[in-house]
Amino acid sequence: MSAKKILISILLTLPVFMTARAAEKQISVNTDDLSIILSVDKSGQLLFRHFGGYISDPDCFSGFKSYRRSDYGTDPLAYPASGGRYFNDAALSVEFPDGDLNCELLYKSHITERLDDNVTRTEIMLADAKGLEVTLVYTAYEKENVITAHSEITNTGRKPVMLRNYYSASLPVIAEKYYLTHFYGAWAMEMQVDRELLTHGSKVIESKKGVRTTHTENPSFMLSLNTETFDENYGEVIAGALAWSGNFKLNFQIDETDRLNILAGINPYASEYRLEKDRTFVTPDMIFTYSFAGAGQASRNLHDWARNYGLYDSSVMCPTLLNSWEGAYFDFDTKTITDMIDDVKDMGLELFVLDDGWFGNKYPRNNDKQGLGDWDVNRSKLPEGIAYLGDYAHEKGVRFGIWIEPEMVNPKSELAERHPEWVVKAEGRPVTTIRNQWLLDLTNPEVQDFVFGVFDRVMQEAPTIDYIKWDANRHVESFGSEYLDKQSHFWVEYVQGFYSVLDRIREKYPDVIIQACSSGGGRVEYGALKYFNEVWTSDNTEALSRVRIQYGTNLIYPACVTGSHVSAVPNHQTGNITPLKFRFDIACAGRLGLELQPKAMSAEERDFSKKAIASYKEYRDLIFNGDLYRLASPYDSDYYALMYVSKDKKRAVVFAYCIRYQGRALLPLFRLSGLDPALDYSIKELNVDKSCFWGSGKTFNGDFLVNHGINPKLGKIYDSAVFYLQAE
Ligand code: GLA
């Protein structure tokens, strides 16, 4: 830290109050390497001056002139409100009680507080004279180089104010070119990567589906500046992600000055919000970082922030597991399950998860057409109950988990018969089913109690439960709530209801590992991850498909949250047949699990699996806590290769996969860019009798591995390798 930075840090330990009316003032939000600088101009507008490299003295901006015509529009605003002289899409758009649709936010005061030796929080109060206050909250995480931003909107008038747009944050960026990386997909193909050069006008990334919001698009992005290429190691990259489990919208608009304005927040779609007097609406956090060393550093910043601040207890290392779904589906009894638990023990796994199908009596859940909502153990399938299974597992030293889907109900269920008023539906319109099920209306506090109760009852019934898989297998259609007066509150209040249930659950059950599943990766975002330890990355367990799914997901979300399972062949989703080793090598790059019937494995397969599971346990701390370096991209080459390196750079694990046959003449060369060139490393290929790399078993200088690299013989599709490196 420079002397100046130390001085600034000391000053920040005292709350700083600035009040309006001074001429021009500068406000800075700093991390170790980044600054946001905001200026209050003479008229009291809060202008956005800078987001990028660190600026030690924000007063350099005093007297700054943009040379923009002063009678036409405004300089970039920190939180633009619609009306007045602002023409672009606005962060805030309101209707005042007198019908006025203009809003003019002027600076009132600000305060910066140091929360601890790594985090500062800056709150800037703005107000419109007609009775609205907006506080912009920027939280700076210094060593991670991440800043989060959200707004808090308070009605200080006497009558309700209608909020139409209420985004979390606005980020103006100035560069020659803007190359956007974002995500698209569908069920079983989540987090596919799209890249495009932005042009004038707007590009929108959004969800209007509610609940299962991240199958098709994801509230996150990377933006490479001044280039038309995506580069892992070079160039300036802004990365961002929104922490919200509902409809979201990210808006990228390039205006006539070539400036890009990024808005991120709750989707305004059908969501006009009536803010009563004296009430405050708190928008979700937008998380962003800025890298000067390509996309790789941007990911590592987000991952560090996530592990330190953004995830629910990332210190818990996930046990390796067997999930019953693809191995048994709905077709099991007590013996099937206890046999699986025995297999978990025998194979060296640590947790067994009983998936769907264990409940329902009047309408037994023997398929996905009935029983959902009736959370009593199915007495004909499991007469001994689930507590018996939990005890059985624990006696063997195996942990026990179970599946629930508490927000949903089959029409054919006792719950739907008892509480038709709890179902999400629009008055006078048919209720659609998706996967034969309806959605419960979490805006209703009675439903919130019920959903909490499902979790609570299961936990009470079998206190041995260590892990819950929380599923949500539909999105919202023809939305409507019998409970709400104002239907446009539905989307927001559903999410608030969801979070309030999860708050109660986490208060009572802080140690249970909870997985967010939503038909696979339908809830992969940082709002849910404040409560869940992990996500089920995709229902697609096929290893080749997983290459792109995991590559994309881990651009934004760390591997310590991404569940990845080895399943049987032909794969149940794609029909593809891949070697067991390839399947393991893919699954081992995340939270390793198995999802198959172990009894169907040959002795040879079982033997291989045991070894792969044992070796994974030796290096999984690197997957959970290490730095991710991507060495080859499945979008730009015939390989996917990545490495995780310990923070002290003394240990690393490298994964490399050939994903297309590409002629005998070509072989890869991977530079192990995460290592320390000054150290010596031993390198050893795992899970093989004969290595595909001539150097396996040798020790190399770090500079050779970093600057030249390794050339494993991976020439055929599905060839793969895992290398373990240790500094000597
Ligand atoms: C969803 C999940 C699967 C499985 C089934 C059970 O599809 O994504 O992993 O749990 O539900 O019905």
XYZ file of C-alpha atoms and ligand atoms in Angstrom:
740
model
C 0.000 0.000 0.000
C 1.328 3.452 -0.867
C 1.651 6.062 1.897
C -1.209 7.963 0.286
C -3.448 4.918 0.322
C -2.630 4.279 3.971
C -3.558 7.869 4.798
C -6.804 7.540 2.856
C -7.532 4.300 4.715
C -7.001 5.998 8.068
C -9.295 8.828 7.083
C -11.893 6.322 6.030
C -12.014 4.801 9.483
C -13.846 7.958 10.543
C -17.281 8.326 9.027
C -17.109 11.207 6.573
C -20.160 13.383 6.264
C -20.374 15.828 3.423
C -23.393 17.976 3.037
C -24.764 19.722 0.005
C -24.160 23.271 -1.073
C -20.359 23.196 -1.319
C -19.427 24.042 -4.878
C -18.162 20.938 -6.591
C -17.150 17.798 -4.759
C -15.670 14.440 -5.605
C -16.554 11.065 -4.113
C -14.351 8.050 -4.622
C -14.976 4.357 -4.092
C -11.682 2.469 -4.097
C -10.349 -1.048 -4.058
C -6.644 -1.931 -4.185
C -6.487 -1.424 -7.942
C -9.777 0.211 -8.938
C -11.618 3.467 -8.452
C -15.064 4.766 -9.125
C -15.111 8.563 -9.055
C -18.385 10.446 -8.805
C -18.665 14.243 -8.894
C -21.340 16.504 -7.559
C -21.641 19.398 -9.989
C -22.668 22.951 -9.152
C -26.319 22.209 -9.791
C -26.197 19.243 -7.404
C -26.322 16.448 -9.979
C -24.284 13.347 -9.193
C -22.115 12.607 -12.217
C -20.275 9.381 -12.968
C -16.705 10.313 -13.909
C -14.596 7.197 -13.803
C -14.625 3.440 -13.414
C -11.287 1.742 -13.984
C -7.750 1.880 -12.637
C -6.998 3.349 -9.212
C -6.938 7.157 -8.900
C -5.330 8.322 -5.689
C -6.710 11.849 -5.659
C -10.314 12.300 -6.773
C -9.835 16.066 -6.627
C -8.037 15.770 -9.945
C -11.573 15.901 -11.312
C -12.239 19.343 -9.825
C -12.928 21.682 -12.681
C -13.277 18.749 -15.086
C -14.954 19.690 -18.361
C -16.515 17.139 -20.654
C -17.043 19.769 -23.384
C -20.460 18.354 -23.934
C -22.997 20.960 -25.103
C -24.512 22.104 -21.864
C -27.942 22.737 -23.387
C -28.282 19.193 -24.633
C -28.641 16.218 -22.307
C -26.406 15.635 -19.323
C -22.987 14.238 -18.555
C -23.207 10.613 -17.400
C -25.244 10.428 -14.217
C -24.477 8.060 -11.371
C -28.116 6.982 -11.147
C -30.032 8.470 -14.067
C -33.721 9.102 -13.530
C -36.063 9.477 -16.457
C -37.415 12.815 -17.573
C -35.616 16.081 -17.324
C -32.705 16.112 -19.724
C -32.003 12.383 -19.624
C -32.760 10.447 -22.812
C -31.217 7.018 -22.390
C -32.849 4.138 -20.567
C -33.070 5.278 -16.975
C -32.135 3.546 -13.752
C -35.129 5.092 -12.044
C -38.472 5.897 -13.557
C -41.338 7.021 -11.343
C -44.792 8.514 -11.381
C -45.347 11.050 -8.632
C -48.777 11.408 -6.998
C -49.443 14.542 -9.094
C -48.913 12.528 -12.284
C -45.466 13.983 -13.007
C -43.240 11.469 -14.822
C -40.024 13.457 -14.463
C -37.589 12.850 -11.680
C -34.596 15.004 -10.795
C -32.280 13.572 -8.221
C -29.937 16.017 -6.514
C -27.139 15.297 -4.099
C -27.842 15.757 -0.381
C -24.998 14.110 1.512
C -22.729 11.130 1.636
C -20.926 8.996 4.132
C -18.100 6.518 3.810
C -17.488 3.957 6.496
C -14.809 1.362 6.842
C -16.530 -1.892 7.789
C -13.312 -3.816 8.352
C -9.767 -3.817 7.044
C -10.927 -4.945 3.600
C -14.371 -3.439 3.085
C -15.675 0.114 2.836
C -19.245 1.200 2.293
C -20.186 4.499 0.707
C -23.746 5.775 0.861
C -24.749 8.751 -1.228
C -28.093 10.354 -0.536
C -29.965 11.961 -3.432
C -33.432 13.452 -3.397
C -36.192 14.758 -5.623
C -38.062 17.742 -4.217
C -41.409 16.032 -4.823
C -40.823 13.537 -2.018
C -38.396 10.810 -3.004
C -34.994 9.917 -1.596
C -32.543 7.572 -3.209
C -29.475 6.249 -1.440
C -26.798 4.760 -3.633
C -24.802 2.161 -1.767
C -21.373 1.139 -3.051
C -19.466 -1.515 -1.138
C -15.808 -1.887 -2.066
C -13.935 -5.146 -1.449
C -10.335 -4.028 -1.664
C -8.221 -7.089 -2.157
C -10.766 -8.831 -4.411
C -11.117 -5.672 -6.553
C -14.864 -6.073 -6.537
C -17.464 -3.361 -5.974
C -21.132 -4.026 -5.345
C -23.821 -1.411 -5.900
C -27.496 -1.082 -5.160
C -30.021 1.651 -4.478
C -32.494 2.230 -1.668
C -35.541 4.234 -2.697
C -37.639 5.931 -0.010
C -40.973 7.660 -0.399
C -40.698 10.795 1.755
C -43.906 12.319 0.388
C -47.456 11.971 1.633
C -48.914 9.692 -1.030
C -47.783 6.522 -2.809
C -45.225 6.870 -5.605
C -45.240 4.421 -8.528
C -41.843 2.943 -9.356
C -41.545 1.779 -12.941
C -37.818 1.275 -13.411
C -35.867 0.629 -10.273
C -32.545 -0.788 -11.350
C -29.785 -1.547 -8.889
C -27.036 0.373 -10.613
C -25.947 2.251 -13.671
C -22.443 1.974 -15.038
C -21.323 4.249 -17.866
C -18.223 3.028 -19.703
C -16.121 4.746 -22.320
C -14.024 2.697 -24.748
C -13.357 2.383 -28.448
C -15.078 -0.977 -28.674
C -17.249 -3.103 -26.431
C -17.088 -6.858 -26.900
C -19.765 -8.561 -24.846
C -19.659 -12.130 -23.549
C -22.961 -13.335 -22.176
C -24.876 -16.548 -21.638
C -27.776 -18.271 -23.298
C -29.181 -21.768 -23.108
C -32.100 -23.990 -22.249
C -32.811 -27.001 -20.083
C -29.794 -29.338 -20.240
C -27.651 -26.769 -22.052
C -27.224 -23.952 -19.555
C -24.563 -21.231 -19.684
C -23.617 -21.472 -23.344
C -21.418 -18.584 -24.361
C -22.349 -15.890 -26.865
C -19.917 -13.152 -27.812
C -20.660 -10.089 -29.846
C -19.435 -6.644 -30.660
C -21.956 -4.153 -29.366
C -23.170 -1.453 -31.721
C -25.245 1.664 -31.172
C -28.631 1.053 -29.632
C -29.568 -1.421 -26.932
C -28.725 -5.020 -26.195
C -30.828 -6.647 -23.508
C -30.170 -9.734 -21.387
C -33.156 -10.643 -19.291
C -35.539 -13.106 -17.782
C -39.311 -12.678 -17.532
C -39.928 -16.215 -16.362
C -39.649 -15.983 -12.584
C -38.385 -18.824 -10.335
C -36.457 -20.772 -12.999
C -34.743 -17.641 -14.273
C -31.295 -18.731 -15.439
C -31.896 -21.551 -17.890
C -32.093 -19.305 -20.896
C -30.022 -16.268 -19.969
C -27.956 -15.485 -16.905
C -27.777 -12.170 -15.025
C -24.064 -11.848 -15.639
C -21.612 -10.819 -18.335
C -18.051 -10.030 -19.301
C -17.201 -7.003 -21.368
C -13.848 -6.814 -23.147
C -12.893 -3.225 -23.909
C -11.152 -1.827 -26.991
C -11.041 -5.187 -28.721
C -13.062 -7.605 -30.786
C -11.650 -10.671 -29.120
C -12.140 -12.474 -25.860
C -8.775 -12.964 -24.221
C -7.968 -14.911 -21.072
C -4.783 -13.100 -20.149
C -4.672 -9.700 -21.799
C -6.724 -6.577 -22.012
C -9.325 -4.749 -19.982
C -12.417 -6.683 -18.987
C -15.368 -5.627 -16.864
C -17.361 -8.509 -15.406
C -20.671 -8.217 -13.611
C -23.390 -10.299 -12.008
C -26.694 -9.480 -10.355
C -27.711 -11.122 -7.073
C -31.438 -11.601 -7.652
C -33.500 -14.772 -7.890
C -36.290 -13.272 -9.976
C -36.819 -11.491 -13.267
C -33.722 -9.512 -14.161
C -32.653 -7.170 -16.884
C -29.222 -6.065 -17.988
C -29.352 -3.303 -20.546
C -26.334 -2.293 -22.629
C -26.988 0.914 -24.521
C -24.457 2.760 -26.668
C -25.531 6.343 -27.168
C -24.641 9.037 -29.668
C -21.452 9.901 -27.755
C -20.267 6.277 -28.178
C -20.590 5.779 -24.470
C -21.937 2.468 -23.210
C -24.459 2.702 -20.392
C -24.977 -0.493 -18.466
C -28.090 -0.836 -16.351
C -28.622 -3.875 -14.185
C -31.415 -4.825 -11.870
C -34.912 -6.159 -11.402
C -36.750 -6.428 -14.711
C -39.365 -3.657 -14.984
C -41.557 -6.066 -16.988
C -45.096 -6.064 -15.483
C -43.583 -4.956 -12.196
C -44.801 -1.454 -11.456
C -44.291 -1.070 -7.730
C -46.428 1.125 -5.491
C -44.137 2.560 -2.856
C -46.196 3.669 0.115
C -45.251 6.735 2.117
C -42.294 6.265 4.486
C -41.438 2.922 2.868
C -38.069 2.038 1.376
C -37.490 -0.297 -1.552
C -34.074 -1.957 -1.482
C -32.807 -3.171 -4.856
C -30.516 -6.199 -5.143
C -26.739 -5.933 -5.412
C -24.999 -5.650 -8.731
C -21.506 -7.078 -8.384
C -18.749 -5.950 -10.701
C -15.040 -6.054 -11.200
C -12.516 -4.662 -13.653
C -9.516 -6.617 -14.841
C -6.438 -5.344 -16.657
C -5.258 -8.903 -17.319
C -8.045 -10.391 -19.374
C -11.057 -12.516 -18.580
C -9.081 -14.908 -16.372
C -8.377 -12.244 -13.767
C -11.984 -11.019 -13.950
C -13.201 -14.540 -13.100
C -10.680 -14.891 -10.297
C -11.785 -11.574 -8.770
C -15.434 -12.642 -8.829
C -14.576 -16.087 -7.472
C -12.526 -14.611 -4.625
C -15.324 -12.223 -3.753
C -17.860 -15.044 -3.926
C -15.873 -17.299 -1.630
C -15.153 -14.525 0.860
C -18.477 -12.669 0.798
C -21.023 -13.867 -1.744
C -21.701 -17.530 -1.005
C -23.358 -19.280 1.864
C -20.474 -20.604 3.947
C -17.950 -21.525 1.300
C -15.709 -22.993 3.987
C -17.757 -26.197 3.929
C -16.158 -28.611 1.535
C -18.758 -30.703 -0.192
C -18.674 -34.386 0.533
C -18.355 -36.605 -2.534
C -21.774 -38.114 -3.096
C -24.052 -40.591 -4.792
C -27.437 -39.223 -5.853
C -30.197 -41.766 -6.463
C -31.916 -39.998 -9.375
C -30.421 -41.432 -12.547
C -29.649 -44.725 -10.826
C -33.164 -45.428 -9.510
C -35.539 -42.636 -10.586
C -38.907 -43.274 -8.868
C -38.384 -46.979 -8.670
C -36.941 -47.957 -5.302
C -37.661 -49.424 -1.900
C -35.744 -49.455 1.363
C -33.406 -52.195 0.124
C -32.515 -50.276 -3.041
C -31.544 -47.309 -0.893
C -29.625 -49.183 1.801
C -27.754 -51.019 -0.959
C -26.835 -47.690 -2.483
C -25.644 -46.454 0.909
C -23.494 -49.591 1.193
C -22.065 -48.804 -2.234
C -21.327 -45.227 -1.170
C -19.318 -46.623 1.719
C -17.552 -49.192 -0.397
C -16.551 -46.713 -3.084
C -15.148 -44.178 -0.655
C -17.900 -41.618 -1.230
C -19.093 -39.571 1.737
C -22.767 -38.685 1.221
C -25.877 -40.351 -0.141
C -28.743 -38.229 -1.507
C -32.216 -39.701 -1.831
C -33.816 -37.872 -4.754
C -37.466 -37.538 -5.844
C -40.078 -40.250 -5.217
C -39.940 -40.853 -1.436
C -43.260 -39.228 -0.427
C -47.031 -39.215 -1.060
C -49.566 -41.838 0.083
C -53.003 -40.982 -1.271
C -51.218 -40.036 -4.481
C -47.896 -41.879 -4.257
C -45.109 -40.058 -6.010
C -44.230 -42.920 -8.339
C -43.892 -40.630 -11.336
C -43.906 -36.876 -11.866
C -47.680 -36.706 -12.383
C -48.842 -36.810 -8.772
C -48.048 -36.458 -5.115
C -45.926 -33.319 -5.218
C -46.868 -31.249 -2.178
C -47.687 -34.226 0.065
C -44.514 -34.483 2.100
C -45.280 -37.610 4.104
C -42.988 -40.531 3.561
C -44.466 -43.090 1.177
C -45.238 -45.985 3.513
C -45.380 -48.714 0.929
C -41.990 -47.828 -0.573
C -40.199 -46.912 2.625
C -42.142 -48.480 5.529
C -39.244 -47.870 7.925
C -39.283 -44.138 7.153
C -36.511 -41.747 6.255
C -35.096 -41.510 9.783
C -34.223 -45.181 9.433
C -32.307 -44.459 6.222
C -30.495 -41.525 7.805
C -29.501 -43.662 10.783
C -28.425 -46.493 8.489
C -26.165 -44.104 6.597
C -24.720 -42.502 9.715
C -23.954 -45.858 11.260
C -21.802 -46.558 8.221
C -20.093 -43.182 8.490
C -21.977 -41.936 5.428
C -23.824 -38.621 5.458
C -27.441 -38.442 4.368
C -29.323 -36.037 2.107
C -32.810 -35.780 0.662
C -34.673 -34.027 -2.187
C -37.559 -31.607 -1.721
C -39.421 -29.269 -4.069
C -41.413 -27.213 -1.586
C -42.565 -24.359 -3.843
C -44.519 -26.635 -6.183
C -47.580 -28.872 -6.267
C -49.066 -31.473 -8.590
C -52.768 -30.798 -9.338
C -53.209 -34.416 -8.325
C -52.211 -34.054 -4.694
C -53.831 -33.613 -1.326
C -52.213 -30.198 -1.036
C -53.851 -28.924 -4.230
C -57.190 -30.276 -3.000
C -56.784 -28.509 0.340
C -55.388 -25.194 -0.846
C -56.401 -24.270 -4.384
C -56.060 -20.611 -3.304
C -52.318 -21.051 -2.832
C -51.685 -21.727 -6.505
C -50.273 -18.998 -8.762
C -52.986 -18.211 -11.292
C -54.567 -15.289 -13.087
C -58.196 -14.602 -12.260
C -60.499 -16.201 -14.836
C -57.745 -17.814 -16.878
C -56.634 -21.420 -17.194
C -53.732 -22.504 -15.003
C -50.977 -24.011 -17.084
C -48.911 -26.944 -15.914
C -45.218 -27.455 -16.581
C -43.893 -30.932 -15.789
C -47.433 -31.620 -14.552
C -47.122 -29.125 -11.759
C -48.274 -25.779 -10.473
C -46.441 -23.122 -8.550
C -47.326 -22.081 -4.999
C -47.787 -18.394 -4.348
C -44.858 -17.407 -2.157
C -46.114 -13.825 -1.933
C -48.632 -15.217 0.556
C -47.261 -15.480 4.139
C -49.301 -18.666 4.699
C -47.495 -20.266 1.778
C -44.183 -19.022 3.141
C -45.002 -20.778 6.422
C -45.906 -23.923 4.522
C -42.668 -23.918 2.509
C -40.597 -23.313 5.615
C -42.621 -26.087 7.268
C -41.778 -28.594 4.537
C -38.083 -28.102 5.204
C -38.543 -28.008 8.955
C -40.697 -31.141 9.103
C -38.324 -33.173 6.993
C -35.471 -32.095 9.238
C -37.450 -32.932 12.382
C -38.450 -36.302 11.022
C -34.885 -37.289 10.272
C -32.468 -35.177 12.298
C -29.659 -37.099 10.640
C -30.180 -35.125 7.421
C -26.979 -33.350 6.435
C -27.941 -32.175 2.966
C -31.045 -30.965 1.163
C -31.489 -30.788 -2.594
C -34.058 -27.991 -3.086
C -35.605 -28.280 -6.515
C -37.940 -25.997 -8.495
C -39.070 -27.527 -11.750
C -41.126 -24.864 -13.409
C -41.201 -21.184 -14.159
C -44.136 -18.776 -13.984
C -46.834 -18.535 -16.626
C -50.102 -16.554 -16.553
C -48.995 -15.044 -13.281
C -51.429 -13.904 -10.646
C -51.971 -14.079 -6.908
C -55.180 -14.353 -4.903
C -53.311 -12.873 -1.998
C -51.975 -9.664 -3.565
C -53.982 -6.488 -4.135
C -51.621 -5.243 -6.773
C -50.724 -7.945 -9.272
C -47.650 -6.133 -10.549
C -46.042 -6.755 -7.150
C -46.095 -10.476 -7.824
C -42.619 -10.869 -9.338
C -40.835 -8.926 -6.626
C -42.816 -10.221 -3.677
C -42.353 -13.824 -4.793
C -38.596 -13.377 -4.496
C -38.890 -11.498 -1.208
C -41.069 -14.351 0.101
C -38.498 -16.887 -1.092
C -35.704 -15.013 0.692
C -37.699 -14.652 3.877
C -38.280 -18.421 3.954
C -34.588 -19.022 3.355
C -33.670 -16.562 6.128
C -35.770 -18.572 8.552
C -34.278 -21.833 7.341
C -30.727 -20.582 7.652
C -31.373 -19.246 11.111
C -32.606 -22.628 12.282
C -30.388 -24.856 10.146
C -27.104 -23.047 9.570
C -25.098 -26.205 8.968
C -27.215 -28.156 6.499
C -25.681 -28.190 3.027
C -28.375 -27.022 0.603
C -28.209 -27.391 -3.149
C -30.177 -25.057 -5.423
C -31.537 -27.129 -8.263
C -34.099 -25.820 -10.703
C -34.423 -28.436 -13.423
C -30.627 -28.276 -13.314
C -29.185 -24.794 -13.649
C -32.347 -22.692 -13.421
C -31.250 -20.870 -10.277
C -27.596 -20.165 -10.850
C -27.091 -16.622 -9.583
C -25.626 -14.816 -6.610
C -28.985 -14.027 -4.955
C -29.710 -17.708 -4.332
C -26.089 -18.413 -3.506
C -26.332 -16.273 -0.369
C -28.388 -19.158 1.030
C -27.358 -22.249 -0.922
C -23.989 -23.960 -0.705
C -24.068 -25.207 -4.267
C -26.035 -25.422 -7.497
C -26.974 -28.378 -9.629
C -25.229 -27.025 -12.695
C -27.345 -28.901 -15.216
C -29.575 -31.946 -15.563
C -27.339 -32.821 -18.462
C -24.767 -35.154 -16.936
C -23.211 -36.077 -20.268
C -19.523 -35.268 -20.112
C -19.095 -33.695 -23.543
C -22.058 -31.356 -23.018
C -20.704 -30.579 -19.579
C -17.539 -29.107 -21.103
C -19.381 -26.027 -22.343
C -21.814 -25.905 -19.432
C -19.041 -25.937 -16.828
C -16.747 -23.648 -18.831
C -19.521 -21.037 -19.073
C -20.742 -21.365 -15.503
C -17.246 -21.081 -14.067
C -16.548 -17.887 -16.002
C -18.721 -16.192 -13.371
C -19.354 -18.713 -10.554
C -16.558 -20.575 -8.747
C -16.158 -24.329 -9.037
C -16.824 -24.700 -5.326
C -20.539 -24.294 -6.108
C -20.916 -26.290 -9.312
C -22.204 -29.823 -8.783
C -20.966 -32.263 -11.410
C -21.804 -35.951 -11.473
C -20.590 -39.042 -13.241
C -23.515 -40.916 -14.807
C -24.099 -44.072 -16.830
C -23.779 -44.571 -20.588
C -25.524 -44.262 -22.975
C -26.214 -40.941 -21.298
C -29.860 -40.540 -20.305
C -30.099 -37.016 -21.711
C -28.086 -37.169 -24.933
C -27.647 -40.871 -25.647
C -23.919 -40.249 -26.054
C -21.366 -42.819 -24.944
C -18.162 -41.493 -23.396
C -15.390 -43.340 -21.552
C -15.675 -43.556 -17.764
C -12.351 -41.804 -17.373
C -13.519 -38.837 -19.444
C -16.692 -38.669 -17.360
C -14.692 -38.674 -14.133
C -12.153 -36.179 -15.371
C -14.974 -33.744 -16.221
C -16.890 -34.274 -12.972
C -13.739 -33.949 -10.868
C -13.337 -30.330 -12.047
C -16.295 -29.371 -9.816
C -18.117 -30.809 -6.803
C -17.777 -34.497 -7.546
C -20.729 -36.835 -7.342
C -22.011 -40.028 -8.926
C -25.519 -40.379 -10.283
C -25.942 -43.972 -11.399
C -26.677 -47.441 -10.084
C -23.347 -48.663 -8.691
C -24.569 -52.268 -9.016
C -24.582 -51.819 -12.778
C -20.854 -51.072 -12.876
C -18.327 -53.722 -13.818
C -15.620 -54.644 -11.311
C -13.109 -52.803 -13.482
C -15.249 -49.652 -13.614
C -15.773 -49.760 -9.892
C -12.100 -50.149 -9.285
C -11.269 -47.186 -11.507
C -13.980 -45.119 -9.801
C -12.606 -45.833 -6.348
C -9.170 -44.630 -7.400
C -10.527 -41.493 -9.047
C -12.631 -40.678 -5.969
C -9.646 -41.209 -3.670
C -7.372 -38.997 -5.756
C -10.081 -36.287 -6.002
C -10.196 -36.117 -2.221
C -6.479 -35.355 -2.213
C -6.769 -32.280 -4.441
C -10.368 -31.094 -4.016
C -9.287 -28.258 -1.740
C -7.715 -26.772 -4.895
C -11.045 -26.959 -6.750
C -12.774 -25.318 -3.803
C -10.269 -22.641 -2.860
C -7.717 -22.393 -5.644
C -7.385 -19.856 -8.420
C -8.855 -20.895 -11.750
C -6.739 -20.482 -14.882
C -8.348 -21.448 -18.175
C -5.728 -22.826 -20.529
C -7.810 -23.695 -23.614
C -11.362 -22.731 -24.454
C -13.877 -25.170 -25.945
C -15.142 -22.278 -28.057
C -11.780 -21.461 -29.622
C -10.025 -24.812 -29.819
C -10.498 -28.558 -29.944
C -9.609 -28.735 -26.262
C -10.835 -27.600 -22.952
C -8.080 -27.238 -20.380
C -8.008 -25.534 -17.013
C -6.046 -25.511 -13.816
C -6.673 -24.680 -10.185
C -3.703 -23.320 -8.251
C -3.368 -22.904 -4.502
C -3.068 -19.310 -3.318
C 0.591 -19.872 -2.398
C 1.171 -21.409 -5.860
C 2.727 -24.500 -4.314
C 0.110 -26.980 -5.524
C -1.997 -27.226 -8.638
C -4.243 -29.579 -10.541
C -4.584 -29.449 -14.324
C -7.477 -30.886 -16.328
C -7.233 -31.310 -20.100
C -9.806 -32.759 -22.475
C -9.856 -33.401 -26.199
C -13.360 -32.593 -27.383
C -12.971 -33.172 -31.151
C -10.822 -35.505 -33.194
C -8.595 -33.230 -35.144
C -6.103 -35.161 -37.220
C -3.057 -37.090 -36.165
C -0.700 -34.213 -36.807
C -2.105 -31.898 -34.172
C -1.404 -32.117 -30.484
C -1.995 -29.536 -27.800
C 0.458 -27.419 -25.860
C -0.834 -25.956 -22.628
C 1.064 -23.199 -20.869
C 0.446 -23.606 -17.155
C -0.018 -19.913 -16.620
C -1.066 -20.059 -12.995
C 2.269 -21.358 -11.677
C 5.178 -19.442 -10.201
C 8.043 -19.421 -12.740
C 10.536 -19.225 -9.886
C 9.499 -22.525 -8.256
C 10.237 -26.104 -9.300
C 7.270 -28.445 -9.656
C 6.897 -32.198 -9.758
C 4.138 -33.254 -12.138
C 2.222 -36.504 -12.031
C -0.686 -37.719 -14.090
C -3.490 -39.189 -11.969
C -5.938 -42.014 -12.634
C -3.774 -43.812 -15.234
C -1.315 -46.672 -15.392
C 0.513 -45.171 -18.355
C 0.732 -41.417 -18.671
C -0.059 -39.498 -21.856
C 2.705 -37.013 -21.023
C 6.407 -37.803 -21.275
C 7.141 -35.553 -18.320
C 4.842 -37.233 -15.816
C 6.868 -38.183 -12.753
C 9.555 -35.569 -13.443
C 10.294 -32.222 -11.857
C 10.385 -29.073 -13.984
C 11.306 -25.456 -13.525
C 8.213 -23.324 -13.185
C 9.443 -21.114 -16.015
C 9.405 -24.109 -18.380
C 5.817 -24.960 -17.399
C 4.645 -21.349 -17.578
C 6.528 -20.201 -20.663
C 6.676 -23.366 -22.743
C 4.053 -25.659 -21.242
C 3.111 -29.316 -21.394
C 2.101 -31.306 -24.475
C 0.121 -34.348 -23.342
C -0.793 -36.790 -26.091
C -4.497 -36.098 -26.288
C -5.301 -36.699 -29.917
C -8.654 -38.399 -29.947
C -12.024 -37.214 -28.887
C -12.596 -38.055 -25.196
C -8.906 -38.360 -24.427
C -8.414 -36.601 -21.121
C -5.845 -36.143 -18.395
C -5.548 -34.903 -14.828
C -2.143 -33.749 -13.570
C -1.177 -32.977 -10.024
C 1.660 -30.516 -9.463
C 3.548 -29.904 -6.281
C 6.333 -27.387 -5.664
C 9.494 -29.125 -4.516
C -35.357 -32.268 -11.667
C -33.922 -32.223 -11.201
C -33.330 -33.607 -11.249
C -34.158 -34.528 -10.395
C -35.606 -34.487 -10.812
C -36.488 -35.239 -9.864
O -35.437 -32.565 -12.999
O -33.185 -31.312 -11.941
O -31.992 -33.597 -10.826
O -34.026 -34.160 -9.048
O -36.090 -33.152 -10.887
O -37.798 -35.196 -10.246
